[in-house]
CSV table of C-alpha atoms and ligand atoms in Angstrom, one decimal:
chain,number,residue,atom,x,y,z
A,1,MET,CA,14.0,-2.6,-3.6
A,2,SER,CA,11.2,-1.9,-6.0
A,3,LYS,CA,9.0,1.2,-5.4
A,4,LYS,CA,5.7,0.7,-3.7
A,5,ARG,CA,2.7,1.1,-6.1
A,6,VAL,CA,0.4,3.7,-4.7
A,7,ALA,CA,-3.2,4.5,-5.6
A,8,VAL,CA,-4.5,7.9,-4.5
A,9,LEU,CA,-8.3,8.1,-3.9
A,10,ILE,CA,-9.8,11.6,-4.3
A,11,SER,CA,-13.2,13.3,-4.6
A,12,GLY,CA,-12.3,16.8,-5.5
A,13,ARG,CA,-9.6,19.4,-6.1
A,14,GLY,CA,-6.6,17.1,-5.3
A,15,SER,CA,-4.1,19.6,-4.0
A,16,ASN,CA,-2.7,16.9,-1.6
A,17,LEU,CA,-2.5,14.6,-4.6
A,18,GLN,CA,-0.5,17.3,-6.4
A,19,ALA,CA,1.9,17.4,-3.4
A,20,LEU,CA,2.3,13.7,-3.6
A,21,LEU,CA,2.9,13.8,-7.3
A,22,ASP,CA,5.4,16.6,-7.0
A,23,ALA,CA,7.4,15.0,-4.2
A,24,LYS,CA,10.5,12.9,-5.0
A,25,GLN,CA,8.9,9.6,-5.6
A,26,ASP,CA,11.9,7.4,-4.8
A,27,VAL,CA,10.3,4.8,-2.5
A,28,TYR,CA,6.7,5.1,-3.9
A,29,GLU,CA,5.2,5.6,-7.3
A,30,ILE,CA,1.7,6.9,-7.9
A,31,VAL,CA,0.4,4.6,-10.5
A,32,LEU,CA,-3.4,5.3,-10.2
A,33,VAL,CA,-5.6,8.2,-9.2
A,34,LEU,CA,-9.2,7.2,-8.7
A,35,ALA,CA,-12.1,9.6,-8.1
A,36,ASN,CA,-15.6,8.7,-6.9
A,37,VAL,CA,-16.9,12.0,-8.4
A,38,PRO,CA,-17.0,12.5,-12.1
A,39,GLY,CA,-15.1,15.6,-13.2
A,40,ALA,CA,-13.0,15.8,-10.0
A,41,LEU,CA,-10.3,18.4,-10.6
A,42,GLY,CA,-7.6,16.0,-9.3
A,43,LEU,CA,-8.2,13.7,-12.3
A,44,GLU,CA,-6.7,16.4,-14.5
A,45,ARG,CA,-3.7,16.7,-12.3
A,46,ALA,CA,-3.1,13.0,-12.6
A,47,ARG,CA,-3.4,13.1,-16.4
A,48,ALA,CA,-1.0,16.0,-16.5
A,49,ALA,CA,1.5,13.9,-14.6
A,50,GLY,CA,1.0,11.0,-16.9
A,51,VAL,CA,-0.7,8.9,-14.3
A,52,GLU,CA,-3.7,6.7,-15.0
A,53,ALA,CA,-6.9,8.5,-13.9
A,54,LEU,CA,-10.1,6.6,-13.3
A,55,THR,CA,-13.6,7.5,-12.2
A,56,LEU,CA,-15.8,5.1,-10.3
A,57,ASP,CA,-19.0,7.0,-9.6
A,58,HIS,CA,-20.5,5.8,-6.3
A,59,LYS,CA,-24.0,7.0,-7.3
A,60,PRO,CA,-25.2,4.1,-9.3
A,61,TYR,CA,-24.5,1.8,-6.3
A,62,GLY,CA,-27.0,3.8,-4.2
A,63,LYS,CA,-26.9,2.6,-0.6
A,64,ASN,CA,-24.9,-0.5,-1.4
A,65,ARG,CA,-21.5,0.8,-0.3
A,66,GLU,CA,-20.0,-2.7,-0.3
A,67,ALA,CA,-20.9,-3.2,-4.0
A,68,PHE,CA,-19.1,0.0,-4.8
A,69,GLU,CA,-16.1,-1.0,-2.8
A,70,ARG,CA,-15.9,-4.5,-4.4
A,71,GLU,CA,-15.6,-2.8,-7.8
A,72,LEU,CA,-13.0,-0.5,-6.4
A,73,ASN,CA,-11.1,-3.3,-4.8
A,74,ALA,CA,-11.1,-5.2,-8.2
A,75,LEU,CA,-9.6,-2.2,-9.9
A,76,LEU,CA,-6.9,-1.8,-7.3
A,77,ILE,CA,-6.0,-5.5,-7.3
A,78,ALA,CA,-5.8,-5.6,-11.1
A,79,ARG,CA,-3.1,-2.9,-10.9
A,80,ASN,CA,-1.1,-4.6,-8.1
A,81,ILE,CA,-1.5,-1.7,-5.8
A,82,ASP,CA,0.5,-1.9,-2.6
A,83,ILE,CA,-0.7,1.2,-0.7
A,84,ILE,CA,-3.8,3.4,-0.8
A,85,ALA,CA,-3.4,7.1,0.1
A,86,LEU,CA,-6.8,8.8,0.7
A,87,ALA,CA,-6.5,12.4,-0.2
A,88,GLY,CA,-9.9,14.2,0.3
A,89,PHE,CA,-11.8,11.0,-0.5
A,90,MET,CA,-15.3,11.9,0.8
A,91,ARG,CA,-16.7,8.4,1.3
A,92,VAL,CA,-16.7,6.6,4.6
A,93,LEU,CA,-15.4,3.1,3.9
A,94,THR,CA,-17.0,-0.1,5.2
A,95,PRO,CA,-15.3,-2.6,7.5
A,96,TYR,CA,-15.1,-4.9,4.5
A,97,PHE,CA,-12.9,-2.5,2.6
A,98,VAL,CA,-10.9,-1.4,5.6
A,99,ARG,CA,-10.1,-5.0,6.5
A,100,GLU,CA,-9.0,-5.8,2.9
A,101,TRP,CA,-6.5,-3.0,3.1
A,102,ALA,CA,-5.6,-3.2,6.8
A,103,GLY,CA,-2.1,-1.7,7.4
A,104,ARG,CA,-1.9,-0.6,3.8
A,105,MET,CA,-4.1,2.5,3.7
A,106,ILE,CA,-3.4,5.9,5.0
A,107,ASN,CA,-5.4,9.2,5.2
A,108,ILE,CA,-4.7,12.9,5.8
A,109,HIS,CA,-7.1,14.8,8.2
A,110,PRO,CA,-7.2,18.5,8.8
A,111,SER,CA,-6.9,18.5,12.6
A,112,LEU,CA,-4.6,17.5,15.4
A,113,LEU,CA,-6.1,14.1,16.0
A,114,PRO,CA,-7.4,12.7,18.3
A,115,LYS,CA,-9.1,16.2,18.4
A,116,TYR,CA,-11.9,16.8,15.9
A,117,PRO,CA,-12.4,13.7,13.8
A,118,GLY,CA,-15.1,14.2,11.2
A,119,THR,CA,-16.0,17.5,9.6
A,120,ARG,CA,-15.8,21.3,10.4
A,121,THR,CA,-12.4,20.9,12.0
A,122,HIS,CA,-11.4,24.5,11.6
A,123,GLU,CA,-14.6,25.8,13.1
A,124,ARG,CA,-14.4,23.4,16.0
A,125,ALA,CA,-10.8,24.5,16.8
A,126,LEU,CA,-11.9,28.1,16.8
A,127,GLU,CA,-15.0,27.5,18.9
A,128,ALA,CA,-12.9,25.7,21.5
A,129,ASN,CA,-10.5,28.6,21.6
A,130,ASP,CA,-7.6,26.3,20.9
A,131,ALA,CA,-4.1,27.8,20.8
A,132,GLU,CA,-2.9,25.3,18.2
A,133,HIS,CA,-4.3,23.5,15.2
A,134,GLY,CA,-2.9,21.4,12.4
A,135,CYS,CA,-3.2,18.2,10.4
A,136,THR,CA,-2.5,14.5,10.9
A,137,VAL,CA,-1.6,11.6,8.7
A,138,HIS,CA,-2.8,8.2,10.1
A,139,VAL,CA,-3.4,4.6,9.2
A,140,VAL,CA,-7.0,3.9,8.3
A,141,VAL,CA,-8.9,1.7,10.7
A,142,GLU,CA,-12.7,1.0,11.0
A,143,GLU,CA,-13.3,3.9,13.3
A,144,VAL,CA,-13.3,7.2,11.3
A,145,ASP,CA,-10.2,9.4,11.6
A,146,ALA,CA,-8.6,7.1,14.1
A,147,GLY,CA,-5.7,4.6,13.7
A,148,GLU,CA,-1.9,4.9,14.2
A,149,MET,CA,-0.7,8.4,13.7
A,150,LEU,CA,2.2,8.6,11.3
A,151,GLY,CA,2.8,12.4,11.6
A,152,GLN,CA,1.4,15.8,12.5
A,153,GLU,CA,2.2,19.4,11.6
A,154,ARG,CA,0.9,22.2,13.8
A,155,LEU,CA,0.4,25.9,13.7
A,156,ARG,CA,-0.4,28.6,16.2
A,157,ILE,CA,-3.9,30.0,15.9
A,158,ASN,CA,-3.7,33.8,15.4
A,159,PRO,CA,-6.2,36.4,16.7
A,160,GLY,CA,-8.6,37.1,13.8
A,161,ASP,CA,-8.1,33.7,12.2
A,162,THR,CA,-11.3,32.5,10.5
A,163,PRO,CA,-12.2,28.9,9.4
A,164,GLU,CA,-11.2,30.0,5.8
A,165,ILE,CA,-7.9,31.4,6.9
A,166,LEU,CA,-7.2,28.3,9.0
A,167,ALA,CA,-8.2,26.0,6.1
A,168,THR,CA,-5.6,27.7,3.9
A,169,ARG,CA,-2.9,27.7,6.5
A,170,VAL,CA,-3.5,24.1,7.4
A,171,LEU,CA,-3.6,23.0,3.8
A,172,GLU,CA,0.0,24.4,3.3
A,173,LEU,CA,1.1,22.2,6.1
A,174,GLU,CA,-0.7,19.2,4.7
A,175,HIS,CA,1.2,19.5,1.5
A,176,GLN,CA,4.5,19.2,3.4
A,177,LEU,CA,3.3,16.5,5.7
A,178,TYR,CA,1.7,14.0,3.4
A,179,PRO,CA,4.6,13.3,1.1
A,180,ARG,CA,6.9,12.9,4.1
A,181,CYS,CA,4.6,10.4,5.8
A,182,LEU,CA,3.8,8.5,2.7
A,183,THR,CA,7.6,8.1,2.0
A,184,GLU,CA,8.2,6.9,5.5
A,185,PHE,CA,5.2,4.5,5.4
A,186,ALA,CA,6.2,3.1,2.0
A,187,SER,CA,9.7,2.4,3.3
A,188,ARG,CA,8.4,0.3,6.2
A,189,VAL,CA,5.4,-1.7,4.7
B,201,GRF,C1,-7.8,18.2,2.9
B,201,GRF,O1,-8.1,19.3,3.8
B,201,GRF,C2,-7.7,16.9,3.6
B,201,GRF,O2,-7.1,17.0,4.8
B,201,GRF,C3,-9.1,16.5,3.7
B,201,GRF,O3,-9.8,16.8,2.5
B,201,GRF,C4,-9.1,18.0,2.0
B,201,GRF,C5,-8.7,17.6,0.6
B,201,GRF,O4,-8.1,18.6,-0.1
B,201,GRF,N1,-9.2,15.0,4.0
B,201,GRF,P1,-7.5,18.4,-1.6
B,201,GRF,O5,-8.5,17.7,-2.4
B,201,GRF,O6,-6.3,17.5,-1.3
B,201,GRF,O7,-7.1,19.7,-2.1
């Protein structure tokens, strides 16, 4: 069976992208990394790995999210992409784009969904005095940070943990979880 062609969409540092690049890519192959933010650090990681790195700046499109996404979609189709992995891609996607990629797009989120969709997940877990926290990989649907869960990693919150400490601890778990979930997902789609 041929490897699934994966595009990773990023906006920033790309540490999850790095984990996906470093993993044994035997059922998937990252063939494109695309950032909506010029100069995103993750683009360098892609180039260092010999993967095509593109920037599609969302700013010139202003409020016209769909126009940006139509351009994005064309770039993906031109490269025969099978699966999109969102990895710190800080754009909410419109129903148009989500429908185009229904069942073929996944995301990683730094909370134990369904708890804490959206932002400030580490702060919210601490504010709620949660005993546990973690991260989730899920299929992307129109509702933000919802969709079938493909896997979770969890940790125990320690006394004295701050949002920063939790962010670091959760990120380490993300780097283990995402390659595993992408591998499983790529084997089944
Ligand atoms: C991660 O915490 C991820 O869960 C969230 O955005 C962050 C991206 O970090 N969606 P990186 O760019 O992969 O380092």
